[in-house]
Each structure stands twice: as structure tokens, then as C-alpha cells.
Amino acid sequence: MISIILLIVSIIQNSFDMVKAQQRLSDAQTKVKQLQKQKQELFFGQNKTQSSDFLEKQIRDKLKLVKPGEALVVLPSTLQNKSEEKLYKYHASEEMAQIITPTWRLWWQLFF
């Protein structure tokens, strides 16, 4: 009788161990898939950074270098965040109108 109880307990314990092992295996397989995807993304990123287009863009943006015959254009900081449509419609007078607000109006806006 005792041996049957021990056998049943052993079988139940082995069943739980198998379930845990299967869970660890599925977790490991998920981790492997994630790492393979990350490896692929890094590989494509490495190819992108080694391309001549990427290098040229970095040289132009970071080092501010231009090819012979080209001119470098630097936009004022107020225009850098505007959309392309607003840039085409930009007039310097609009900028000045916003800057030259009378002091009394600024105080009025502050309190009222």
C-alpha cells in the first residue's frame, strides 16, 4: 500500500517536473527567436551604416561639408521645426511682427 502511494507521488512529481521543463524549453525557444530577430536587425543596420549614401548623409549633416559647387544653407532656429508648406510661405516681416510685441501688451496678457 505504501509503495503504491509513493509510486503515485513520484509520478505526480515527475509530471510537474516535465511541465516545468516544457515551460523552460518554450521560454528558451522564444528567447532564441528574439535574439535571431535582433541579430538580423543589427546585420541590416550594419549594412546600412556601411553604405555610401549613409556615409554621405552623415558627412553632410554632422560635419557640414558640401561637394564642390554646392552651397551650405543654414536656416534660423525658428524655421527648423516648421513644416515645408510654412517654410515656402515664410516672410521675415511675420517673424518681426511676433518679436515686436509692446511691453504693456505682454504685461496685459500675463495678468488678464
Short mmCIF file of C-alpha atoms in Angstrom, two decimals, residues 4-109:
data_model
loop_
_atom_site.label_atom_id
_atom_site.label_comp_id
_atom_site.label_asym_id
_atom_site.label_seq_id
_atom_site.Cartn_x
_atom_site.Cartn_y
_atom_site.Cartn_z
CA ILE A 4 1.62 2.43 -4.35
CA ILE A 5 1.29 5.81 -2.61
CA LEU A 6 5.00 6.50 -3.11
CA LEU A 7 4.67 5.50 -6.76
CA ILE A 8 1.72 7.87 -7.27
CA VAL A 9 3.54 10.73 -5.53
CA SER A 10 6.61 10.08 -7.66
CA ILE A 11 4.56 10.08 -10.87
CA ILE A 12 2.86 13.36 -9.90
CA GLN A 13 6.18 14.95 -9.02
CA ASN A 14 7.69 13.82 -12.34
CA SER A 15 4.66 15.23 -14.17
CA PHE A 16 5.17 18.64 -12.54
CA ASP A 17 8.88 18.50 -13.39
CA MET A 18 8.00 17.73 -17.04
CA VAL A 19 5.61 20.69 -17.19
CA LYS A 20 8.28 23.00 -15.77
CA ALA A 21 10.85 21.65 -18.23
CA GLN A 22 8.47 22.22 -21.15
CA GLN A 23 7.86 25.78 -19.95
CA ARG A 24 11.62 26.44 -19.74
CA LEU A 25 12.04 24.97 -23.22
CA SER A 26 9.33 27.19 -24.71
CA ASP A 27 10.83 30.24 -22.95
CA ALA A 28 14.25 29.37 -24.37
CA GLN A 29 12.81 28.95 -27.88
CA THR A 30 11.11 32.34 -27.60
CA LYS A 31 14.37 33.90 -26.46
CA VAL A 32 16.22 32.29 -29.40
CA LYS A 33 13.68 33.74 -31.85
CA GLN A 34 14.04 37.20 -30.30
CA LEU A 35 17.82 37.01 -30.46
CA GLN A 36 17.73 35.86 -34.09
CA LYS A 37 15.46 38.78 -34.96
CA GLN A 38 17.77 41.19 -33.12
CA LYS A 39 20.79 39.71 -34.92
CA GLN A 40 19.08 40.21 -38.28
CA GLU A 41 18.20 43.83 -37.42
CA LEU A 42 21.78 44.51 -36.35
CA PHE A 43 23.09 42.93 -39.54
CA PHE A 44 20.85 45.13 -41.70
CA GLY A 45 21.78 48.16 -39.58
CA GLN A 46 25.46 47.40 -40.08
CA ASN A 47 24.96 47.15 -43.84
CA LYS A 48 23.09 50.44 -43.79
CA THR A 49 25.84 52.25 -41.89
CA GLN A 50 28.46 50.97 -44.30
CA SER A 51 26.61 52.18 -47.40
CA SER A 52 27.94 55.20 -49.25
CA ASP A 53 24.58 57.00 -49.00
CA PHE A 54 24.59 56.77 -45.22
CA LEU A 55 28.21 57.94 -45.00
CA GLU A 56 27.47 60.88 -47.31
CA LYS A 57 24.44 61.87 -45.21
CA GLN A 58 26.50 61.73 -42.01
CA ILE A 59 29.27 63.81 -43.57
CA ARG A 60 26.78 66.41 -44.75
CA ASP A 61 24.74 66.53 -41.53
CA LYS A 62 27.37 66.14 -38.83
CA LEU A 63 30.45 67.70 -40.41
CA LYS A 64 28.56 70.29 -42.50
CA LEU A 65 30.67 69.51 -45.57
CA VAL A 66 29.44 70.08 -49.13
CA LYS A 67 30.51 68.90 -52.55
CA PRO A 68 32.38 71.32 -54.83
CA GLY A 69 29.93 73.72 -56.45
CA GLU A 70 27.29 73.35 -53.73
CA ALA A 71 26.35 75.96 -51.14
CA LEU A 72 25.56 75.27 -47.50
CA VAL A 73 22.28 76.81 -46.32
CA VAL A 74 21.72 77.26 -42.59
CA LEU A 75 18.15 78.00 -41.50
CA PRO A 76 17.39 80.11 -38.44
CA SER A 77 16.36 78.05 -35.43
CA THR A 78 12.83 79.48 -35.63
CA LEU A 79 12.36 77.85 -39.03
CA GLN A 80 13.91 74.46 -38.38
CA ASN A 81 10.79 72.94 -36.80
CA LYS A 82 8.26 74.35 -39.28
CA SER A 83 6.60 72.28 -41.96
CA GLU A 84 7.70 72.57 -45.57
CA GLU A 85 4.50 74.41 -46.52
CA LYS A 86 5.08 77.08 -43.88
CA LEU A 87 8.69 77.48 -44.99
CA TYR A 88 7.64 78.38 -48.51
CA LYS A 89 5.15 80.93 -47.17
CA TYR A 90 7.59 82.40 -44.65
CA HIS A 91 8.17 86.15 -44.64
CA ALA A 92 10.67 87.88 -42.38
CA SER A 93 8.05 90.53 -41.52
CA GLU A 94 5.90 87.86 -39.82
CA GLU A 95 8.82 86.98 -37.58
CA MET A 96 9.43 90.62 -36.72
CA ALA A 97 5.73 91.21 -36.02
CA GLN A 98 5.79 88.45 -33.45
CA ILE A 99 9.00 89.67 -31.86
CA ILE A 100 8.00 93.34 -31.57
CA THR A 101 5.07 93.00 -29.17
CA PRO A 102 4.67 96.07 -26.95
CA THR A 103 5.69 95.60 -23.34
CA TRP A 104 2.35 96.78 -22.00
CA ARG A 105 0.59 94.06 -24.05
CA LEU A 106 2.87 91.38 -22.62
CA TRP A 107 2.01 92.52 -19.09
CA TRP A 108 -1.67 92.65 -20.01
CA GLN A 109 -1.52 89.08 -21.35
#
